[in-house]
mmCIF file of C-alpha atoms in Angstrom:
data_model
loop_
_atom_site.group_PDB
_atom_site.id
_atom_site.type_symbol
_atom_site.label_atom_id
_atom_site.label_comp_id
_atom_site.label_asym_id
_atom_site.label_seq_id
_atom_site.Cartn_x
_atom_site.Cartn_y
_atom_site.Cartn_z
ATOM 1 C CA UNK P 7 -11.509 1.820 -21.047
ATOM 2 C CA UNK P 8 -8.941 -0.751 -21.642
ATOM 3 C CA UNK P 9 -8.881 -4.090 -19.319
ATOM 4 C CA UNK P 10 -5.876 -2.880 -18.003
ATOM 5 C CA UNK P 11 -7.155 0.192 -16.523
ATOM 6 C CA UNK P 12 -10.210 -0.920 -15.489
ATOM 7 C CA UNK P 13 -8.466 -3.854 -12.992
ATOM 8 C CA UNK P 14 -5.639 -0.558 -11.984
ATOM 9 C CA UNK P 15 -8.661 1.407 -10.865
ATOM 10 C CA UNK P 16 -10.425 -1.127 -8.964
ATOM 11 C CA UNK P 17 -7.004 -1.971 -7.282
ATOM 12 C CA UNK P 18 -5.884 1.474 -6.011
ATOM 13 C CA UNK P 19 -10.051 2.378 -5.201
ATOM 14 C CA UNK P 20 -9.809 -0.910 -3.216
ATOM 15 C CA UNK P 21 -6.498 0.289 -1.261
ATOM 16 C CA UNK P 22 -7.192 3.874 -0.986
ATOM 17 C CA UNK P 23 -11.089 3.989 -1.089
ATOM 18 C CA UNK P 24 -13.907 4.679 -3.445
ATOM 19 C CA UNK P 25 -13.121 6.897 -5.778
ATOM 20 C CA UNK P 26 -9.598 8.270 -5.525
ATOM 21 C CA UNK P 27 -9.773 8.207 -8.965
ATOM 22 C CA UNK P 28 -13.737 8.005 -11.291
ATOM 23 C CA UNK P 29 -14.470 9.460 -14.680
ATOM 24 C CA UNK P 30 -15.227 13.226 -14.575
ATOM 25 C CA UNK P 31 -17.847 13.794 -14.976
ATOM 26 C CA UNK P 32 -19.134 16.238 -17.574
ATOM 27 C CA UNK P 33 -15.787 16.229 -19.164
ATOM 28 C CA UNK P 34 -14.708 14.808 -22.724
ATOM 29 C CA UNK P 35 -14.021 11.585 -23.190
ATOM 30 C CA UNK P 36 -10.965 9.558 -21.152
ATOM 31 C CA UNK P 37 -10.804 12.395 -18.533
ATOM 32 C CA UNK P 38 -10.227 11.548 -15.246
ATOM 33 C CA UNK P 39 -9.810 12.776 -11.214
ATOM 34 C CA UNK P 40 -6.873 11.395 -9.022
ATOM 35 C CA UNK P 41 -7.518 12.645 -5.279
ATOM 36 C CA UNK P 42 -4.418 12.706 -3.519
ATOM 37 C CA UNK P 43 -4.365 11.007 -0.408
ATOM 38 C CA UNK P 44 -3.234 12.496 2.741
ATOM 39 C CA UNK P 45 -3.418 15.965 0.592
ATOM 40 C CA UNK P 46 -6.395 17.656 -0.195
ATOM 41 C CA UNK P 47 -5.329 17.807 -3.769
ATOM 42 C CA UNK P 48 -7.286 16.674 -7.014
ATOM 43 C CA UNK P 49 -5.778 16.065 -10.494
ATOM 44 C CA UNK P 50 -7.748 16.205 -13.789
ATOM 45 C CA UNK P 51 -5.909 12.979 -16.111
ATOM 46 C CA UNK P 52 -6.150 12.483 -19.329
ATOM 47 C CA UNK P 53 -5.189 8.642 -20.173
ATOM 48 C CA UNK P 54 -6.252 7.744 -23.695
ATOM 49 C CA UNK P 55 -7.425 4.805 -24.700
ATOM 50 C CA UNK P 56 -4.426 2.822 -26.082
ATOM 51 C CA UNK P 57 -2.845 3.172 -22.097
ATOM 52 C CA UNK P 58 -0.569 1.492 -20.723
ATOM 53 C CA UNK P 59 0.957 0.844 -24.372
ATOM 54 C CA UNK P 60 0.634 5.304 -24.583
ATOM 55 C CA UNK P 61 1.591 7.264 -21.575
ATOM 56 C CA UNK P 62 -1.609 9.590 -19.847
ATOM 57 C CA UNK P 63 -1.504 13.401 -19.478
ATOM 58 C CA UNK P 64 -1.783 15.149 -15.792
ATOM 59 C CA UNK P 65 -3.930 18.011 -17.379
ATOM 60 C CA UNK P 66 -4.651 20.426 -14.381
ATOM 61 C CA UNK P 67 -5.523 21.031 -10.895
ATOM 62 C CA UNK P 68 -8.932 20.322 -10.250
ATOM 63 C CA UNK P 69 -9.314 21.300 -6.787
ATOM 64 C CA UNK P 70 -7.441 22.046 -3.489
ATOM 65 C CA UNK P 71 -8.451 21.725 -0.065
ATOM 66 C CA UNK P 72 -8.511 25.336 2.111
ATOM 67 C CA UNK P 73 -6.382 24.408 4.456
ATOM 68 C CA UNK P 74 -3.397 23.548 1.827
ATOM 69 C CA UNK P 75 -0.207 25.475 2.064
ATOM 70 C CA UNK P 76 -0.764 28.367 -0.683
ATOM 71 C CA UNK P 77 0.781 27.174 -3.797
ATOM 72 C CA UNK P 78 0.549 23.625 -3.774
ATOM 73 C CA UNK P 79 -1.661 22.784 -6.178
ATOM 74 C CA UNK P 80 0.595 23.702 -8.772
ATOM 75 C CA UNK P 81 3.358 22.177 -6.351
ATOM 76 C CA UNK P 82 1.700 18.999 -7.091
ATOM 77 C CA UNK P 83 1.162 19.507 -10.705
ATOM 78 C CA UNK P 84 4.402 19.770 -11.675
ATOM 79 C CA UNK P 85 5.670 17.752 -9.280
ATOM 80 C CA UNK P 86 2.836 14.761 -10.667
ATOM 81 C CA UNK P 87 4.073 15.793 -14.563
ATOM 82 C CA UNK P 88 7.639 14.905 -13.714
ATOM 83 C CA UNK P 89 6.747 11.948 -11.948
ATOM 84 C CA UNK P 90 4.638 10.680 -14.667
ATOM 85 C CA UNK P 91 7.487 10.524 -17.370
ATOM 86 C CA UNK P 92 9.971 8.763 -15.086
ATOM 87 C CA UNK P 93 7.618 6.349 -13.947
ATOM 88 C CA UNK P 94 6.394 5.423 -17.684
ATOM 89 C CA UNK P 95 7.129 2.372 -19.052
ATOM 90 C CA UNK P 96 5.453 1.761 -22.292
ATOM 91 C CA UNK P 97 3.117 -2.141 -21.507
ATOM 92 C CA UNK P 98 3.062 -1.426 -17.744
ATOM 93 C CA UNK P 99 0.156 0.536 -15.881
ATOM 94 C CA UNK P 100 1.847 3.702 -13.387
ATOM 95 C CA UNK P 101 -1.047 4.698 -11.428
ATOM 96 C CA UNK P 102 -0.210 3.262 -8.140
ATOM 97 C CA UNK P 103 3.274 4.025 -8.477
ATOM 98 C CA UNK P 104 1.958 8.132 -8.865
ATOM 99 C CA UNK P 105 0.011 8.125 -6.214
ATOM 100 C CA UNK P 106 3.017 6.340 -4.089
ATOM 101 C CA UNK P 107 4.951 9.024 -5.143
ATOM 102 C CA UNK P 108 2.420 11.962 -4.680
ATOM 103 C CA UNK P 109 1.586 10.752 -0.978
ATOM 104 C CA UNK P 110 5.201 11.362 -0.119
ATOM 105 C CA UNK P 111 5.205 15.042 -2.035
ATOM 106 C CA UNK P 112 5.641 17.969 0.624
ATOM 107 C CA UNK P 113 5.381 21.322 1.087
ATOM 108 C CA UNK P 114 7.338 23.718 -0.885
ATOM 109 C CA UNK P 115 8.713 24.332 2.603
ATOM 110 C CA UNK P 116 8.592 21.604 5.201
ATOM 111 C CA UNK P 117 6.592 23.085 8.444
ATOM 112 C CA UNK P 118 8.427 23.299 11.448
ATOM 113 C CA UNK P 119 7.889 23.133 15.256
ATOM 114 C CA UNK P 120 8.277 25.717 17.966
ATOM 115 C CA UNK P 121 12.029 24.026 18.619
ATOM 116 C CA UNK P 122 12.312 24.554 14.862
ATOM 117 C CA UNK P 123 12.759 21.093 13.947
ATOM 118 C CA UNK P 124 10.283 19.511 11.077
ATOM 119 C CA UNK P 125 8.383 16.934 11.959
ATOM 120 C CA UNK P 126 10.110 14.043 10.359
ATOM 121 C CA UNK P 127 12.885 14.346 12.774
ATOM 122 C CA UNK P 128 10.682 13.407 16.107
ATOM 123 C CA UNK P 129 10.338 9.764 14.774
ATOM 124 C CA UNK P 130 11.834 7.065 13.350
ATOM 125 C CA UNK P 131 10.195 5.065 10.858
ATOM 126 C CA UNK P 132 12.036 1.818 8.795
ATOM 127 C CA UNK P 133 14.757 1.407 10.562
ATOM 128 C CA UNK P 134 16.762 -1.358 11.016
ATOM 129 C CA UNK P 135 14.107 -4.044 11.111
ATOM 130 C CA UNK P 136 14.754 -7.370 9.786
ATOM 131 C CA UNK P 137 12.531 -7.509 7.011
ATOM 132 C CA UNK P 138 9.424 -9.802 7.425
ATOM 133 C CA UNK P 139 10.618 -12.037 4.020
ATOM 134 C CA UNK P 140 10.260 -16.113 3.429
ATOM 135 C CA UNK P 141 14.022 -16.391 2.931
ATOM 136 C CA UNK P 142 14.916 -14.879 6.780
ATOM 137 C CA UNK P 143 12.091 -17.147 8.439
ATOM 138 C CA UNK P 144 12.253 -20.769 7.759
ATOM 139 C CA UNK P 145 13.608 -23.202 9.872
ATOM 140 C CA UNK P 146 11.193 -24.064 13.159
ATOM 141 C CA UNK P 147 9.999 -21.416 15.337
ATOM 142 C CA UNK P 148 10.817 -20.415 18.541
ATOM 143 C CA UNK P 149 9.450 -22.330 21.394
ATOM 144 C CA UNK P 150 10.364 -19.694 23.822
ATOM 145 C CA UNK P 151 7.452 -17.897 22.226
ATOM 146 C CA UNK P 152 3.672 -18.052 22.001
ATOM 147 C CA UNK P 153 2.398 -19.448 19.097
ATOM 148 C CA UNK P 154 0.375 -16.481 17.115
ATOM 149 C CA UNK P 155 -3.559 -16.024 17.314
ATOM 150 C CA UNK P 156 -4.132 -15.180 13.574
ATOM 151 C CA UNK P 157 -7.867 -13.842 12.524
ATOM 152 C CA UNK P 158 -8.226 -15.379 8.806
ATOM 153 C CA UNK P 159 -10.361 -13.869 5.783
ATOM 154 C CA UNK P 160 -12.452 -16.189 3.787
ATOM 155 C CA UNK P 161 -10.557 -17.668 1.172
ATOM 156 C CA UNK P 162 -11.322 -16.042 -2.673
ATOM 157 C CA UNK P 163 -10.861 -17.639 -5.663
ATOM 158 C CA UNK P 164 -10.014 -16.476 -8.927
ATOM 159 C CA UNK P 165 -9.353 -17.707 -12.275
ATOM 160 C CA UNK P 166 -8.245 -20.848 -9.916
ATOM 161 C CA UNK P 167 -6.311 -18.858 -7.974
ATOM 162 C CA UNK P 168 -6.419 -18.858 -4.319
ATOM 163 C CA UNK P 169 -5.736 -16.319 -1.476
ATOM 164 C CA UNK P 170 -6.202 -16.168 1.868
ATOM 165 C CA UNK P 171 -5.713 -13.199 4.674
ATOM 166 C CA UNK P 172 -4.453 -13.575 8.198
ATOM 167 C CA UNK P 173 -3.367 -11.579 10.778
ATOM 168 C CA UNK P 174 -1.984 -11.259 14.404
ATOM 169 C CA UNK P 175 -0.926 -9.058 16.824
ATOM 170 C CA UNK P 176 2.943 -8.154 17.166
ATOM 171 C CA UNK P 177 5.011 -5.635 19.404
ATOM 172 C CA UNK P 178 8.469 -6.246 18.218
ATOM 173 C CA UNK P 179 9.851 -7.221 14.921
ATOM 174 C CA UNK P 180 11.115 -10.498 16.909
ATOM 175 C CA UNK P 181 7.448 -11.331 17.062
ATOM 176 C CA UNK P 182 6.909 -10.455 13.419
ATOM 177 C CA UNK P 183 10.163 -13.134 12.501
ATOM 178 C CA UNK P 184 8.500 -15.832 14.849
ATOM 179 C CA UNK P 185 5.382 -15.070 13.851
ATOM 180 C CA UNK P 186 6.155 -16.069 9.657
ATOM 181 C CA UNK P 187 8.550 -18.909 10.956
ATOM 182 C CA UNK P 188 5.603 -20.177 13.032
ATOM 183 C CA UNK P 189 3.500 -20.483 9.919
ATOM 184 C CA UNK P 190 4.852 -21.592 7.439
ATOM 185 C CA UNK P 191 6.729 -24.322 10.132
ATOM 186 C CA UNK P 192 3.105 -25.464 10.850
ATOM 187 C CA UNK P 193 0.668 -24.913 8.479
ATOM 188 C CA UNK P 194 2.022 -27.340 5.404
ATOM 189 C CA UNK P 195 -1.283 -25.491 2.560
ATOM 190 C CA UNK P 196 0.679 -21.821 3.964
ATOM 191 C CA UNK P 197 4.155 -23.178 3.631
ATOM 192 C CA UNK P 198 3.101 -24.443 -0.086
ATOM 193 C CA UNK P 199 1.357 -21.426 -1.293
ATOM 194 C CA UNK P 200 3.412 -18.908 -4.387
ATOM 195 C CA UNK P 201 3.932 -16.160 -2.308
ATOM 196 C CA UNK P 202 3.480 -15.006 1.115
ATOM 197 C CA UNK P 203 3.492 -11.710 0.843
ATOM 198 C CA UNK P 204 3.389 -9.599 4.610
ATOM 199 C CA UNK P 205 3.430 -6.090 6.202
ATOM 200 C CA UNK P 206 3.620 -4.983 9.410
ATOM 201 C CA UNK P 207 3.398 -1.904 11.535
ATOM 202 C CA UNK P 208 4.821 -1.563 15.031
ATOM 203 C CA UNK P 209 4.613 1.667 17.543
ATOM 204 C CA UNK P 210 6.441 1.586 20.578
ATOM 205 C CA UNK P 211 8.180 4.438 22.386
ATOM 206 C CA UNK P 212 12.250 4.349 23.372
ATOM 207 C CA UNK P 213 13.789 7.111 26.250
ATOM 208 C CA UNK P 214 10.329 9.209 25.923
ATOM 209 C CA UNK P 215 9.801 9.376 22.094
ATOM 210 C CA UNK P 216 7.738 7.445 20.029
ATOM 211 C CA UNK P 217 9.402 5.100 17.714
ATOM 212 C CA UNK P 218 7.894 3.330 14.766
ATOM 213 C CA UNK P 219 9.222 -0.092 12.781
ATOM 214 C CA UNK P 220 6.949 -0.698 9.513
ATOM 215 C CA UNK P 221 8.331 -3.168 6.820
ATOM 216 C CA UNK P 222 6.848 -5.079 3.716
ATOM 217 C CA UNK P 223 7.481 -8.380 1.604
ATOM 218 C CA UNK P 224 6.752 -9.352 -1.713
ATOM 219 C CA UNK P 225 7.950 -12.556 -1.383
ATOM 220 C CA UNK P 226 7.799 -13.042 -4.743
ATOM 221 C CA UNK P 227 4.566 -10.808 -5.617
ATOM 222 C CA UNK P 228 5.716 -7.404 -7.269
ATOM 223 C CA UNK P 229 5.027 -4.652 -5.724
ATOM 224 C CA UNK P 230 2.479 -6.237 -3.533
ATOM 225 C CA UNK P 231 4.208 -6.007 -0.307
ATOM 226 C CA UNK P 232 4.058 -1.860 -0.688
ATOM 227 C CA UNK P 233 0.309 -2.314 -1.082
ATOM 228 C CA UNK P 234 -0.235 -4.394 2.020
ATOM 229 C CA UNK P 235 1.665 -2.082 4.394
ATOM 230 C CA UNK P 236 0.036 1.196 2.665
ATOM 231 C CA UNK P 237 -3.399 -0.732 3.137
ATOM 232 C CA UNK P 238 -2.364 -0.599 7.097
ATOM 233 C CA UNK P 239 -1.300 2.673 6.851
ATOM 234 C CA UNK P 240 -5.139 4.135 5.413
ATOM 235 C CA UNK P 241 -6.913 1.559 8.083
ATOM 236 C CA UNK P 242 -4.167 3.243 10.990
ATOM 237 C CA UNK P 243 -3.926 0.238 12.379
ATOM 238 C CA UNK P 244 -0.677 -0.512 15.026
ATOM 239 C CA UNK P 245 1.452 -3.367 16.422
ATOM 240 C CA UNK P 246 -0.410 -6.104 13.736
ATOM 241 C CA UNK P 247 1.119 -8.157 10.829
ATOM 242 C CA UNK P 248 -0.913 -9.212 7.809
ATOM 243 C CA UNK P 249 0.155 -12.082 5.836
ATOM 244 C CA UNK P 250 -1.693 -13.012 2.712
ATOM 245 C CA UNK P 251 -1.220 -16.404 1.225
ATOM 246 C CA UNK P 252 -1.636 -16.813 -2.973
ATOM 247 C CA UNK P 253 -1.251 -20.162 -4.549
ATOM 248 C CA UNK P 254 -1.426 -19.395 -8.575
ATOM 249 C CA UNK P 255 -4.081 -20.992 -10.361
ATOM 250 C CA UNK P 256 -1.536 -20.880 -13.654
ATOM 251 C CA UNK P 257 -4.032 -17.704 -15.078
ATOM 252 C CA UNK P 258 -2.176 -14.415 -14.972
ATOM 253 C CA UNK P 259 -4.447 -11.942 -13.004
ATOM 254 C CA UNK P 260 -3.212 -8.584 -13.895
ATOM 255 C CA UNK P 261 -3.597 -5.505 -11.496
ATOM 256 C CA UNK P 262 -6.915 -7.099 -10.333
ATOM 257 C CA UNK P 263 -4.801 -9.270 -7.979
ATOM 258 C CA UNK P 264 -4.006 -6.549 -5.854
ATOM 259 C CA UNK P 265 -7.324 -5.453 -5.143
ATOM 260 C CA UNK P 266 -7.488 -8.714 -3.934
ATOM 261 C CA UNK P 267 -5.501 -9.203 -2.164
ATOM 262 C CA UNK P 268 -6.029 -6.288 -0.328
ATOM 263 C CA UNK P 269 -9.434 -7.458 0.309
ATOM 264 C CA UNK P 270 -8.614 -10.274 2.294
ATOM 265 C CA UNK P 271 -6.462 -8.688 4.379
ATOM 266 C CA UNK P 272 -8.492 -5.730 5.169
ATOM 267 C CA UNK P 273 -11.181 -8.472 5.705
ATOM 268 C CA UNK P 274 -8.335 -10.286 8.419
ATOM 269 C CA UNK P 275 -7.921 -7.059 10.039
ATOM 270 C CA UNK P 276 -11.489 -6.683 10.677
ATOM 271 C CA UNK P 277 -12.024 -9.844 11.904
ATOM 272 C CA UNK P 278 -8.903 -9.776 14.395
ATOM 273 C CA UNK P 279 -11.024 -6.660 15.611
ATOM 274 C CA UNK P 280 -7.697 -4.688 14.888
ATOM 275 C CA UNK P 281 -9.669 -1.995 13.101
ATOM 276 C CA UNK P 282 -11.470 1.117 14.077
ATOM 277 C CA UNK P 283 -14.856 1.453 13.925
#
């Protein structure tokens, strides 16, 4: 298993749990299982040794839940296949940008109501929220507003990098703005650090129906912004924001950063007693 692998599994088992995707067992050599989340869908891989320089193989459906819609295994296979080649980029690991993918993947026909309207079209989700970004939040924060109770994580260091979790409760993606203008107004080490990369998830209701704002920011950290927010999503966690604070250490870090920082913030969200038990 090549370096690069071994840091992409730890990072998407540390986002989406233990072992969404292990070694299969009893199988030849590089063979792997991808669960799906949010489907009850599992994918034999095979990703050979030279990967990410050589693209892996989605081999064949190793098992589907009973209560999935009748031909959706193979739904998902070819669906997974296509994905695959698009997302390939010879040097650059694709995992995480699958399973991305392959949590969005639906039915071969969307289910319906009894008004016969899907699902999808009883809420609203990303709409036209500020996003939570550095460049949209600096200047001093409101004083109209309380000043945010964040929960931190310890701080973990690696390779002389640091990174820190916090996080506080919002209702509004007002708060969310005030909330990153309020730090990094206040707290010089947070206004200092590489990237301050945040997610957020808000439900609230408007005229009777439920209405959800969720956003994410790299500020600067690729791809890591997508990570926090789906790290929110898995926990089901509402009406928080999670900032997590890097300063670089000058030592690239690889994929392994993400399962860091996904660490501290699911540590924040713990300790702002924002989780379920």
């Amino acid at each position: 298993m090549s370096e690069e692998l071994d840091n992409e599994i730890e990072a998407i088992n540390s986002i989406y749990g233990e072992n969404t995707i292990r070694e299969a067992p009893h199988s030849a050599p590089h063979s792997y299982l991808l669960a799906i989340p949010q489907h009850e869908v599992t994918l034999r891989l095979s990703i050979p040794i030279q990967y990410p320089d050589i693209n892996l193989d989605i081999t064949a459906v190793e098992g589907v839940g009973s209560t999935s819609q009748r031909g959706f295994g193979n739904h998902t296979l070819l669906a997974a296949r296509n994905l695959i080649q698009k997302a390939f980029t010879p040097g650059q690991v694709c995992l995480f940008d699958l399973l991305q993918e392959l949590e969005q993947l639906r039915d071969p026909e969307p289910s319906t109501n009894e008004d016969g309207r899907t699902e999808d079209s009883q809420r609203v989700e990303n709409s036209d929220v500020p996003r939570a970004g550095r460049k949209e939040t600096t200047g001093a924060p409101s004083e109209a507003l309380v000043p945010p109770q964040w929960a931190l994580s310890s701080t973990v260091t690696e390779k002389k990098s640091l990174f820190i979790g916090r996080v506080c409760g919002v209702n509004s993606s007002n708060e969310v703005q005030s909330a990153i203008a309020h730090l990094l107004a206040t707290d010089k080490r947070a206004s200092k650090a590489a990237h301050n990369i945040s997610a957020y998830r808000i439900r609230t209701s408007f005229n009777e129906k439920e209405v959800i704002y969720q956003d994410c920011e790299d500020d600067g950290e690729a791809a890591a912004g997508g990570r926090l927010l789906r790290l929110l999503q898995m926990m089901d966690v509402w009406n928080v924001l999670v900032v997590v604070s890097r300063w670089y250490g000058g030592v690239k870090l690889g994929p392994a950063r993400f399962g860091i920082i996904n660490a501290v913030a699911r540590e924040a969200v713990v300790a702002g007693v924002f989780a379920k038990d």
